[in-house]
Tab-separated table of C-alpha atoms and ligand atoms in Angstrom:
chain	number	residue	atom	x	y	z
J	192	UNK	CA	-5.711	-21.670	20.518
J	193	UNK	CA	-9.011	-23.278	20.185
J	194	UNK	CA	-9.013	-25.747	17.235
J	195	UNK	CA	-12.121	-26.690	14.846
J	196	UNK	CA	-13.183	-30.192	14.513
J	197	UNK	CA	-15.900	-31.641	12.903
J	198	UNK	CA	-18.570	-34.856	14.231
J	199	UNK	CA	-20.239	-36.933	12.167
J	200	UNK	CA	-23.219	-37.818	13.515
J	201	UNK	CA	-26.623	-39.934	13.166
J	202	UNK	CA	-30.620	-39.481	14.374
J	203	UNK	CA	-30.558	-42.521	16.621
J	204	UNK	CA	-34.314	-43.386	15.759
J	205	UNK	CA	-33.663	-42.496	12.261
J	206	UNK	CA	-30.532	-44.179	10.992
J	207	UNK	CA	-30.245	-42.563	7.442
J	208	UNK	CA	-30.969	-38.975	8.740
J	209	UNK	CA	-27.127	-37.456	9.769
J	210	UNK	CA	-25.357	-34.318	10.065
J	211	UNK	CA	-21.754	-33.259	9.570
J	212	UNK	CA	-21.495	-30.989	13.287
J	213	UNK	CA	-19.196	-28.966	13.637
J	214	UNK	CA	-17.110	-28.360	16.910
J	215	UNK	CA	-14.511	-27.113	18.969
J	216	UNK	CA	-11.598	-29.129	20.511
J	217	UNK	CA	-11.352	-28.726	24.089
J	218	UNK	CA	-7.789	-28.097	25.503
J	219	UNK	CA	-6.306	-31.316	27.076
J	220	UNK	CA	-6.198	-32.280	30.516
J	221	UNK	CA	-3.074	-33.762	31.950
J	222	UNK	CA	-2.997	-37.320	31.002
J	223	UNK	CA	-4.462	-36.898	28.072
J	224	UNK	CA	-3.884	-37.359	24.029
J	225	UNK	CA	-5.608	-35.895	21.150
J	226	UNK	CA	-5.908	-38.163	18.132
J	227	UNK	CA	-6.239	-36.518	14.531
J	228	UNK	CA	-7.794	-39.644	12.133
J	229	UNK	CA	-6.047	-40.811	9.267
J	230	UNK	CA	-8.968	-43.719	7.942
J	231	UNK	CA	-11.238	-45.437	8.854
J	232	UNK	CA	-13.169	-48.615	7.316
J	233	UNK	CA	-17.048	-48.812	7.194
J	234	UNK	CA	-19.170	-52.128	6.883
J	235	UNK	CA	-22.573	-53.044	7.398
J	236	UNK	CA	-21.237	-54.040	10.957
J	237	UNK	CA	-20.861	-50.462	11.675
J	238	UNK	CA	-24.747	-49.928	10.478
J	239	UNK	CA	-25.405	-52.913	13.316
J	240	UNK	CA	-23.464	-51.030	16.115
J	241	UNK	CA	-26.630	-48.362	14.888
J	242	UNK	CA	-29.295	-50.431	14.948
J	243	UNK	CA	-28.095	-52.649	18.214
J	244	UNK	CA	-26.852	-49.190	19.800
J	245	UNK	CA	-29.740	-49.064	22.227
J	246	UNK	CA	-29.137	-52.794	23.021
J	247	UNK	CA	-25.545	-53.238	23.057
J	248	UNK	CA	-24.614	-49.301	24.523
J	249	UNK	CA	-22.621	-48.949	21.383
J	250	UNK	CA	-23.608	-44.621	21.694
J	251	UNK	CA	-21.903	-44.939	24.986
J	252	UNK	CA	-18.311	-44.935	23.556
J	253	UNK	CA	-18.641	-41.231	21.979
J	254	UNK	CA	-21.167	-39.224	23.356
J	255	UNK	CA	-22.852	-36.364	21.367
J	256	UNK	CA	-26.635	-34.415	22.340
J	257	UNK	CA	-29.693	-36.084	22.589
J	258	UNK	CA	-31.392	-38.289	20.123
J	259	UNK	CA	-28.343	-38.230	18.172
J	260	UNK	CA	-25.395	-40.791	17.903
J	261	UNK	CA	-21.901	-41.300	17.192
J	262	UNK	CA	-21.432	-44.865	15.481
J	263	UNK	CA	-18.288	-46.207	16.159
J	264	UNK	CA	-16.033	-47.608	13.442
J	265	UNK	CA	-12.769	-49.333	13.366
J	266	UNK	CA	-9.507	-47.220	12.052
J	267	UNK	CA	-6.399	-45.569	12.119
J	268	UNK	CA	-5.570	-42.072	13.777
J	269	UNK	CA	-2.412	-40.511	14.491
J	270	UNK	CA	-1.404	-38.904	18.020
J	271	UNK	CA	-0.923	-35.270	17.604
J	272	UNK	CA	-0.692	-33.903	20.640
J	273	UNK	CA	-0.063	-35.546	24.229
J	274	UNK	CA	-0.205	-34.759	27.817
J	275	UNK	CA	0.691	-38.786	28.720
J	276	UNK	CA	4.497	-39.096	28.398
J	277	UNK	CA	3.761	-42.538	27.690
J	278	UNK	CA	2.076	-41.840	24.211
J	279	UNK	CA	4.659	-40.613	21.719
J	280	UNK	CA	3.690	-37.353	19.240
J	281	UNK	CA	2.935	-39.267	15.369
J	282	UNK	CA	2.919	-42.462	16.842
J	283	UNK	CA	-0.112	-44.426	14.667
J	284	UNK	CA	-2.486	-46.259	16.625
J	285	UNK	CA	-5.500	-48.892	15.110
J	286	UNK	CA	-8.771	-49.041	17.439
J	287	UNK	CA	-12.057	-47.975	17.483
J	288	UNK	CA	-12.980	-44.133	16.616
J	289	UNK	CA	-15.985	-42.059	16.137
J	290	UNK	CA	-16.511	-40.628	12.731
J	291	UNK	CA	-14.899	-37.823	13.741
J	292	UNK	CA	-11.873	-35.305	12.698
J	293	UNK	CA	-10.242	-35.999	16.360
J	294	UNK	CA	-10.758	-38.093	19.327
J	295	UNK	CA	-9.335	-37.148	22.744
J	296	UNK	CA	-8.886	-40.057	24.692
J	297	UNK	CA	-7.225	-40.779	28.782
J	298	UNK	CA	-4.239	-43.507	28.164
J	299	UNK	CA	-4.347	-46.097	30.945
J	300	UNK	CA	-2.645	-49.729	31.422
J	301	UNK	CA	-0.242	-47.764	29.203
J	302	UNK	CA	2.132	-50.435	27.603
J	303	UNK	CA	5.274	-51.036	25.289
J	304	UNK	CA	1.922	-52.120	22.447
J	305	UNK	CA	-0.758	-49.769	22.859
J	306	UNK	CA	-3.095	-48.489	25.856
J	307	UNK	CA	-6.434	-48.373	26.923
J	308	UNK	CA	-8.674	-45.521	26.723
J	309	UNK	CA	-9.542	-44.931	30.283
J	310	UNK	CA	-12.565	-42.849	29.816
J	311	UNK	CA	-15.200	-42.927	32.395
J	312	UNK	CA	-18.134	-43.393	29.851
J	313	UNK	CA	-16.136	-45.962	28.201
J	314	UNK	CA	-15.851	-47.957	31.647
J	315	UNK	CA	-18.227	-50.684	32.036
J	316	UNK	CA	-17.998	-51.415	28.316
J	317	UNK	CA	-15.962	-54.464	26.417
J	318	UNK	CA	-12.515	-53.976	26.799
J	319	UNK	CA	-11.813	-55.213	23.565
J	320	UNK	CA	-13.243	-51.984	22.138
J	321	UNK	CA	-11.606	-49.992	24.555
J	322	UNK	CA	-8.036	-50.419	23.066
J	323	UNK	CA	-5.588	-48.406	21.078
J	324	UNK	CA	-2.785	-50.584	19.379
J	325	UNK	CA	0.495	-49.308	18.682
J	326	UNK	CA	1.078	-49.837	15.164
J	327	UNK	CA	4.489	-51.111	14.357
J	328	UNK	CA	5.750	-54.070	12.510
J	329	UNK	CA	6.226	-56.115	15.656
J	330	UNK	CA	2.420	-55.817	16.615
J	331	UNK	CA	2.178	-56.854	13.199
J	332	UNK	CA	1.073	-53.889	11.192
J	333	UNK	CA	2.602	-53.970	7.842
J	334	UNK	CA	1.380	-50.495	6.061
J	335	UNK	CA	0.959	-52.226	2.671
J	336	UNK	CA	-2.150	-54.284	4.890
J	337	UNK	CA	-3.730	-50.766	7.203
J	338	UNK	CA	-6.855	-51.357	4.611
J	339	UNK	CA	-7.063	-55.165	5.240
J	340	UNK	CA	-6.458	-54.640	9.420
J	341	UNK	CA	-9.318	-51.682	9.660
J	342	UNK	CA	-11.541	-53.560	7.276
J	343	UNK	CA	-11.389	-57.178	7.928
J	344	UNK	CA	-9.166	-57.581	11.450
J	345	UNK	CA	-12.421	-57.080	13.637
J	346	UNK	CA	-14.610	-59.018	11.317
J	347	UNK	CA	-12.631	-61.987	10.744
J	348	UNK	CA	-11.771	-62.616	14.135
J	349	UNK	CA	-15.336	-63.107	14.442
J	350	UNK	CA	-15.465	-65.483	11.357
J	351	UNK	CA	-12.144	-67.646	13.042
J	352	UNK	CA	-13.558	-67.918	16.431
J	353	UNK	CA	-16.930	-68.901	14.964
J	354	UNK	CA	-15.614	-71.666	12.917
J	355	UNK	CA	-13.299	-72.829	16.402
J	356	UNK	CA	-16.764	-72.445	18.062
J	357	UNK	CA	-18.848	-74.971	15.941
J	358	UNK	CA	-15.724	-77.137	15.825
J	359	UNK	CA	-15.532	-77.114	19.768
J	360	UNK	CA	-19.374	-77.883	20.171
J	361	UNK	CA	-19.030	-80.863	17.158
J	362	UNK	CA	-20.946	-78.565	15.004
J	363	UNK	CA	-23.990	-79.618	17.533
J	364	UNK	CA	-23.942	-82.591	15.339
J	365	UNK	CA	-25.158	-80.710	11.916
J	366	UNK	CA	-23.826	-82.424	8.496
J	367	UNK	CA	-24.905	-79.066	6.473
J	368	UNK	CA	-24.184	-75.720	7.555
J	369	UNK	CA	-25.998	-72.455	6.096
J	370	UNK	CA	-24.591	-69.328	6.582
J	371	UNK	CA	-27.074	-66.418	5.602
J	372	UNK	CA	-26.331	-62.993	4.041
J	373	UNK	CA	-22.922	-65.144	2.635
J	374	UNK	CA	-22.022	-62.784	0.283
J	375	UNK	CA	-20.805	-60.544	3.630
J	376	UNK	CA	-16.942	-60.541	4.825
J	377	UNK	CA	-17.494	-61.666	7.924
J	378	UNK	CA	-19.913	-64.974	6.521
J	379	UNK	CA	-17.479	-65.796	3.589
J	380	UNK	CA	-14.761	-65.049	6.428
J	381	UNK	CA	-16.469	-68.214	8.436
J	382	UNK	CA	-16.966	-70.445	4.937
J	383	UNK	CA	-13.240	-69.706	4.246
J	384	UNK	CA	-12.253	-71.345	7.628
J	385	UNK	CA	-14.754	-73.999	7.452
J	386	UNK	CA	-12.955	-75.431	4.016
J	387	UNK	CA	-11.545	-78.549	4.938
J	388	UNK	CA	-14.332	-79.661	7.596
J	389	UNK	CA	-16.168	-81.944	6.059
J	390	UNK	CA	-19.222	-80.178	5.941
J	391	UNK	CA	-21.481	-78.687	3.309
J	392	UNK	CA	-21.945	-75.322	2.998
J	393	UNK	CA	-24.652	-73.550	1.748
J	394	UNK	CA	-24.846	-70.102	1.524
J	395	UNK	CA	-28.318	-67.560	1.486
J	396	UNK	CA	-27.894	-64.338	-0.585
J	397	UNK	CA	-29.989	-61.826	-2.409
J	398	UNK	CA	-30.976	-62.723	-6.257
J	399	UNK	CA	-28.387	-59.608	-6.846
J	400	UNK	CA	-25.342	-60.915	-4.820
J	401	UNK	CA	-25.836	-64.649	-5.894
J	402	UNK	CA	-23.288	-64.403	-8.694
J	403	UNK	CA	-20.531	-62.741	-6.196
J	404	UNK	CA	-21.217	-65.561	-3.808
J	405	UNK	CA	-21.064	-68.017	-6.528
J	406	UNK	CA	-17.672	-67.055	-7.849
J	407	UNK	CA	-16.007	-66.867	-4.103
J	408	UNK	CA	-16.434	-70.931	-4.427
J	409	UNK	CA	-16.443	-71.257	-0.643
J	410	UNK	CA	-20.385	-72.416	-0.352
J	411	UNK	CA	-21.045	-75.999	-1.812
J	412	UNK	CA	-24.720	-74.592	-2.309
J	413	UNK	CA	-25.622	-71.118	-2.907
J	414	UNK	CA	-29.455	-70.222	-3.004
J	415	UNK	CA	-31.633	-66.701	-2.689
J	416	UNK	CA	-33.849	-65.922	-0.194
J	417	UNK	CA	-36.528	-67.335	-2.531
J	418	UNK	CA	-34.957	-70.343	-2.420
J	419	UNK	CA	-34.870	-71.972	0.761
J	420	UNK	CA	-37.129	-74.918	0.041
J	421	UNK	CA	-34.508	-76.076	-2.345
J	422	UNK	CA	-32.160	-76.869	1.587
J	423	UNK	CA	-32.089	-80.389	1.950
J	424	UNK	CA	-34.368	-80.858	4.933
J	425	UNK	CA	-33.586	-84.285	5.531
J	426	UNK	CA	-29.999	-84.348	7.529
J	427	UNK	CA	-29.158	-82.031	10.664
J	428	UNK	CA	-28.417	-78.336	10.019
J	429	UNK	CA	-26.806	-75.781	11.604
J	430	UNK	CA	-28.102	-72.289	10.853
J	431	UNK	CA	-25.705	-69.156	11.056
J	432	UNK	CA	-27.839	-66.170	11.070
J	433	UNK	CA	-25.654	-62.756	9.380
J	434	UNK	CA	-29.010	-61.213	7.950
J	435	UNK	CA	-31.297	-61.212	11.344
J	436	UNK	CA	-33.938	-61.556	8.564
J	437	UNK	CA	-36.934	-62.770	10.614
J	438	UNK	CA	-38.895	-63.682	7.990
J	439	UNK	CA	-35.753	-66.288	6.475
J	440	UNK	CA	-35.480	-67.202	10.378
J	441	UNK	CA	-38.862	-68.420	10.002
J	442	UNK	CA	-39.024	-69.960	7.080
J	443	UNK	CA	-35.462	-72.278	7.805
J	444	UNK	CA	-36.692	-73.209	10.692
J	445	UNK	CA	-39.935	-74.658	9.299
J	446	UNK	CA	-38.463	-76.435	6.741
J	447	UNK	CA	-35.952	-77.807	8.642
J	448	UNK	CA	-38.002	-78.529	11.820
J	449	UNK	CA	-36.297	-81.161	14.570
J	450	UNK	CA	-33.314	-81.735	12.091
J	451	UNK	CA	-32.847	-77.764	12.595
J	452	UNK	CA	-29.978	-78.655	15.772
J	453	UNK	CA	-28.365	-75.049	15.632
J	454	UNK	CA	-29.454	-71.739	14.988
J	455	UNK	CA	-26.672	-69.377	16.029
J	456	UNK	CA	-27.617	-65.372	15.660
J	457	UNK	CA	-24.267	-63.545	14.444
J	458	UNK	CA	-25.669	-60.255	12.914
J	459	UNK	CA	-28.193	-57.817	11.165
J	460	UNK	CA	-27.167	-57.064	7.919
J	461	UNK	CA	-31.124	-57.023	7.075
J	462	UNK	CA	-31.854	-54.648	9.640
J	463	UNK	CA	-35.024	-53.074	8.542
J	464	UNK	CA	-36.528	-56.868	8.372
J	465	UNK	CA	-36.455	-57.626	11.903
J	466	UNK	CA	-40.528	-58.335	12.085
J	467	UNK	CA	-42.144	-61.397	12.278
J	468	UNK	CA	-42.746	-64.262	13.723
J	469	UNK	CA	-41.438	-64.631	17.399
J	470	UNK	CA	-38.574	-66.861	17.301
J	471	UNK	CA	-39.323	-68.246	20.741
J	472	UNK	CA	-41.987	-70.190	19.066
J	473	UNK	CA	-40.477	-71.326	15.786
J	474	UNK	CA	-39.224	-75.389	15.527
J	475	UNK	CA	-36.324	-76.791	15.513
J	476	UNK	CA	-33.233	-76.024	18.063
J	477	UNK	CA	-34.150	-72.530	20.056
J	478	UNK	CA	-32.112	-69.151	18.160
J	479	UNK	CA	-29.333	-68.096	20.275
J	480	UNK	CA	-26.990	-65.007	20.207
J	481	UNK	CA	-22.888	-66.278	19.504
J	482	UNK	CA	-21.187	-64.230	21.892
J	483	UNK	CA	-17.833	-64.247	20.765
J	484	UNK	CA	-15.904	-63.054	23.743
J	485	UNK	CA	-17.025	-66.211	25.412
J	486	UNK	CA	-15.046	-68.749	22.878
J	487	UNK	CA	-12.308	-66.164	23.014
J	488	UNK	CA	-11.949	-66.160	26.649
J	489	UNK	CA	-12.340	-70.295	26.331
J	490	UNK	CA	-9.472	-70.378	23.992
J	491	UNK	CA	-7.336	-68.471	25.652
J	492	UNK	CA	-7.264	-70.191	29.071
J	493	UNK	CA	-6.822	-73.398	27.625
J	494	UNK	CA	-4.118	-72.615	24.373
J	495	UNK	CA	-2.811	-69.292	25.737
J	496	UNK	CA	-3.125	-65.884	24.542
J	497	UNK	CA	-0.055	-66.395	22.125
J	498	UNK	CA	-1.224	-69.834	20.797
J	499	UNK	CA	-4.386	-67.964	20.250
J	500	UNK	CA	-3.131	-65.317	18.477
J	501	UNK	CA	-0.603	-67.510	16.169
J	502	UNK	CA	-3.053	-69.506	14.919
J	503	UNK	CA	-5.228	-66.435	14.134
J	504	UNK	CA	-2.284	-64.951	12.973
J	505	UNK	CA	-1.520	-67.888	10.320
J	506	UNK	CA	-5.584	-67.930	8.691
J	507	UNK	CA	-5.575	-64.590	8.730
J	508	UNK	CA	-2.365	-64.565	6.241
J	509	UNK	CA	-4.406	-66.775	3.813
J	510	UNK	CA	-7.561	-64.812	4.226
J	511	UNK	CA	-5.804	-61.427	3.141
J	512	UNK	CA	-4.181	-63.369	-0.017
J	513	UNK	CA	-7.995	-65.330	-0.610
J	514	UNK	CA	-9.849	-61.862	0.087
J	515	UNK	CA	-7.700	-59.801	-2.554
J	516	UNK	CA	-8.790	-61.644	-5.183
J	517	UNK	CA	-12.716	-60.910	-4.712
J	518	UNK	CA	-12.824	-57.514	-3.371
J	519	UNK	CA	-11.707	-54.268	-4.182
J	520	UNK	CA	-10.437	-51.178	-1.950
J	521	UNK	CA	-12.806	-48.365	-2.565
J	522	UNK	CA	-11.318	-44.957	-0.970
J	523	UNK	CA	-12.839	-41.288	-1.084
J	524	UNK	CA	-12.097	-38.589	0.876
J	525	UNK	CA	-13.431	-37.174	4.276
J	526	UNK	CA	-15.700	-35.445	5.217
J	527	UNK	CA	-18.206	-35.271	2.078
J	528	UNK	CA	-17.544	-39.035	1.217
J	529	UNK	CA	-18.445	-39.789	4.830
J	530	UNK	CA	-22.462	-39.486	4.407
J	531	UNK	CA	-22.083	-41.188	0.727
J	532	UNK	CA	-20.398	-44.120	2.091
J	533	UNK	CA	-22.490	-44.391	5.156
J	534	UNK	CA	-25.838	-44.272	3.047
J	535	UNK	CA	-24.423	-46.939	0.234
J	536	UNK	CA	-23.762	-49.059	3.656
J	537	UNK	CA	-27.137	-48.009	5.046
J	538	UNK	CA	-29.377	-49.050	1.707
J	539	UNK	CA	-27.103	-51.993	1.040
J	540	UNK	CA	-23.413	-52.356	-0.316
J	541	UNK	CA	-22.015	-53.958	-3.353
J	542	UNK	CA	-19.927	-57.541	-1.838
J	543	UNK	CA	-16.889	-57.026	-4.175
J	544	UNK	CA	-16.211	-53.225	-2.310
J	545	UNK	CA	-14.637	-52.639	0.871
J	546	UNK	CA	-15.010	-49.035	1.796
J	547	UNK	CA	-11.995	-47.042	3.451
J	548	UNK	CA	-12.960	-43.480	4.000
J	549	UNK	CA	-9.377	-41.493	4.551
J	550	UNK	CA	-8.812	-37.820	5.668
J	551	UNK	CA	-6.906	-35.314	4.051
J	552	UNK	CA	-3.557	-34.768	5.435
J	553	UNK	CA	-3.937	-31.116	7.107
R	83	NAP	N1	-21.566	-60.720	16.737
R	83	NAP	C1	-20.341	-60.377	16.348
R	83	NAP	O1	-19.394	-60.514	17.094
R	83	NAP	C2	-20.122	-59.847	14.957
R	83	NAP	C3	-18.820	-59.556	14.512
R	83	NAP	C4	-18.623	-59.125	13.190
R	83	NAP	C5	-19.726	-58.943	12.373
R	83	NAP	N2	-20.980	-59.198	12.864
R	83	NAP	C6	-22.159	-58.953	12.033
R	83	NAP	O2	-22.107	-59.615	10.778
R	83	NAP	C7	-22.880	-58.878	9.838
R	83	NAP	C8	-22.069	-58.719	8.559
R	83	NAP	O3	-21.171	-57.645	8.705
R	83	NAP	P1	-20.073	-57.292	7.579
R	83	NAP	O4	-19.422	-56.045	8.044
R	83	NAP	O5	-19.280	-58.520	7.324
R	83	NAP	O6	-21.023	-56.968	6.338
R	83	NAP	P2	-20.702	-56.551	4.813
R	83	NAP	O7	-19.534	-57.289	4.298
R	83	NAP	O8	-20.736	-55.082	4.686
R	83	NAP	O9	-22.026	-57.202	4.196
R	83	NAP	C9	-22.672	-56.742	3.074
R	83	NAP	C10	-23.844	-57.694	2.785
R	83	NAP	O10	-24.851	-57.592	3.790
R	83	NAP	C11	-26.167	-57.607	3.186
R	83	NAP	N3	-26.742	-56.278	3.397
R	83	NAP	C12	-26.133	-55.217	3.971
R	83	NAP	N4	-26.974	-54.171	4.064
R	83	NAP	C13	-28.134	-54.565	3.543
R	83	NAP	C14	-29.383	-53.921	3.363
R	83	NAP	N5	-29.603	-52.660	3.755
R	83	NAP	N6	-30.366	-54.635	2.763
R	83	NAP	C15	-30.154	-55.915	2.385
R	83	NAP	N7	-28.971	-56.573	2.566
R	83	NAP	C16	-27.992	-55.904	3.117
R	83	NAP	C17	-25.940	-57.987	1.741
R	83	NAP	O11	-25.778	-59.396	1.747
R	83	NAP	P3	-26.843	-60.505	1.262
R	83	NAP	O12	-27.434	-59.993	-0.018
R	83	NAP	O13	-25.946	-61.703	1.048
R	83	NAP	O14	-27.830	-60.690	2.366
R	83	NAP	C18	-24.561	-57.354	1.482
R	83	NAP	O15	-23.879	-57.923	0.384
R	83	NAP	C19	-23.244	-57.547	10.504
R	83	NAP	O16	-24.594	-57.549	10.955
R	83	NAP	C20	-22.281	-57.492	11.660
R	83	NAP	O17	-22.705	-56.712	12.752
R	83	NAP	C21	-21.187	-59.631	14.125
C-alpha cells in the first residue's frame, strides 16, 4: 500500500522561503532500501550546501521540482524495508539525508561497514557524500555520541585536516593565524588542533559571539569585525576565511598587505555578505579555496587509510570531551521544528547550541 511521506524543501533563489511537501513513497525496485530518519543535525554548513548549491551541485543529491531544493544534511536513519539482501531490516546507518521523512536509496560496493548509494543522479558527485555507514560499535558508533557524530564528525574532519594542511605547507611561513567567524564548530574545531603549534591565534567574531569565543580559550586574540586594525600587521599571517565576508576579506588583506602569506577560503557562514571588492585584486597572498579531499587523499597515500583514521580517531576523543563543555544539545521534534531550526540557522545561530532535529518514532 502506498505510504505518505513528507519533503522538506527550500526556494533555491530564496533561501528562507520553504515548504513542508507532502508525498507519496514509491514502491521499491529490486535492489533497493527505503530509509525512515531517526535525526538529523543542522549547522550553518548545511545553509552553505544552500547557498553554494548552484556551485558545488549540492541539489543534485535529492532531487525535487523546479526552482526548489532539497539541502542535504548529515544524520541517522533506520532501514525499514529492503529489496538488497545485503542491507539488514533496523540496521542504523549515519550519512547524508535530505530533510525528509524517508530516503530510498540503490546499495552498491555493499560491504561488512556500510554501502554506497548507487544512484544515478548521485554519480559524478564526491563519494564521500555518497556513503551510508553501518553503525555499530566496531565502526565506532557509541549511541551515547549519535549527537556528537551527526553534528561535529563531518565538520571536524574538516577542522583536523585543515590544521595537518597548514602544518604540511609550514603554515606558508605565517607566525599568527586568524581564523574568522571563530565562534563556529568547525573554526574552534581548527583552533582546538592548532593548540600546541606555536602559533598565535586570533580569532574574528561578531560583537554578540565575542564573549562565547572568549570563554572557549582556544584564540590567543579574539577581536570583532570592527576590530581588525587592532591585528598586528607587522609579522606574516595566515588568514582562514569561515565567514566568506567580503567586506572582512578586504579589509585583512589591506592591513596586512605583503605580510598577508595565506588566505585560505573554508566557508560562508556570512552568506548574505558576499559583495565587494573583487578579491583577485586585493594585496597580500591571492584567496584560495581549501579543498579538503585533496589533503585527505595526500594523507592517505602516504600514512594509510588506518593511520589516517587513528589519528583522527584519537583528536576527535578530546574534541567530544573539550566540545561538551561549551555547547549544548538542543533537540525538537520533526516536522514543525524543522522550518524553526532551519530559519534560527538561516538568520544566524547562537555558538553554545548544536541543533539535532529528531523524528517521532511512528
Ligand atoms: N570546505 C569545507 O570542507 C567545509 C567543511 C565544514 C564546514 N565548512 C564551512 O564552515 C562554515 C562553518 O560551519 P559550521 O557548521 O561550523 O557553523 P556553525 O557552528 O553553525 O557557525 C555558527 C556561526 O557562524 C556565524 N553565522 C552563521 N550564520 C550567520 C548569519 N546568518 N549571519 C552572521 N553570522 C552567521 C556566526 O559566527 P560569527 O559571529 O563568529 O561570525 C555563528 O556563531 C560553513 O560555511 C561551512 O560550510 C566548510
Amino acid at each position: 500500500m502506498a505510504q505518505d511521506t513528507f519533503n522538506f524543501i527550500v526556494n533555491k533563489s530564496q533561501l528562507a522561503e520553504t515548504k513542508l511537501e507532502q508525498a507519496t513513497l514509491a514502491d521499491l525496485n529490486e535492489g533497493e532500501v527505503l530509509f525512515s530518519i531517526d535525526r538529523f543535525a543542522l549547522t550553518s554548513n548545511n545553509i552553505t550546501y544552500g547557498v553554494a548549491g548552484d556551485m558545488l551541485n549540492y541539489w543534485q543529491f535529492f532531487p525535487c521540482k523546479e526552482g526548489w531544493g532539497r539541502i542535504p544534511v548529515w544524520g541517522i536513519a533506520k532501514v525499514v524495508q529492503s529489496r538488497c539482501s545485503e542491507v539488514k531490516v533496523d540496521s542504523l546507518y549515519y550519512g547524508y539525508y535530505p530533510m525528509s521523512k524517508h530516503l530510498i536509496v540503490s546499495p552498491v560496493k555493499v560491504g561488512e561497514h556500510g554501502f554506497s548509494d548507487g544512484a544515478e543522479q548521485r554519480q559524478g558527485l564526491s563519494p564521500v557524500y555518497n556513503q551510508y555507514t553501518l553503525m555499530t560499535k566496531e565502526t565506532g558508533f557509541l549511541p551515547e555520541h549519535y549527537n556528537h557524530q551527526i553534528v561535529y564528525r563531518p565538520l571536524f574532519m574538516t577542522s583536523f585536516i585543515l590544521d595537518d594542511y597548514m602544518l604540511d605547507n609550514d603554515f606558508f611561513g605565517a607566525e599568527q593565524i586568524i581564523l574568522s567567524s571563530a565562534s563556529s564548530k568547525t573554526a574552534f574545531g581548527t583552533a582546538f588542533q592548532l593548540q600546541g603549534r606555536d602559533k598565535k591565534i586570533i580569532g574574528l567574531t561578531s560583537g554578540t559571539n565575542k564573549a562565547f569565543v572568549e570563554k572557549l580559550g582556544l584564540y590567543d586574540q579574539v577581536l570583532t569585525y570592527q576590530e581588525v586594525g587592532e591585528i598586528d600587521k607587522t609579522i606574516s599571517t595566515a588568514y582562514i576565511d569561515m565567514s566568506g565576508n567580503r567586506r572582512v576579506l578586504a579589509e585583512v588583506h589591506h592591513h596586512l598587505k605583503e605580510n598577508l602569506v595565506c588566505s585560505c577560503g573554508v566557508g560562508i557562514t556570512h552568506w548574505d555578505a558576499l559583495d565587494g571588492e573583487d578579491p583577485r585584486s586585493l594585496p597580500g597572498a591571492a584567496p584560495s579555496m581549501f579543498f579538503a579531499p585533496d589533503q585527505i587523499q595526500k594523507r592517505t597515500k602516504e600514512w594509510g587509510g588506518e593511520v589516517l583514521q587513528a589519528r583522527i580517531g584519537v583528536a576527535w576523543d578530546k574534541f567530544v570531551k573539550f566540545v561538551d563543555q561549551h555547547v549544548q544539545f538542543k533537540e525538537s521534534l520533526a516536522p514543525k521544528a524543522i522550518d524553526a531550526t532551519y530559519q534560527i540557522l538561516i538568520k544566524g545561530p547562537a555558538p553554545d547550541k548544536a541543533y539535532v532535529v529528531r523524528f517521532p518514532e511512528n
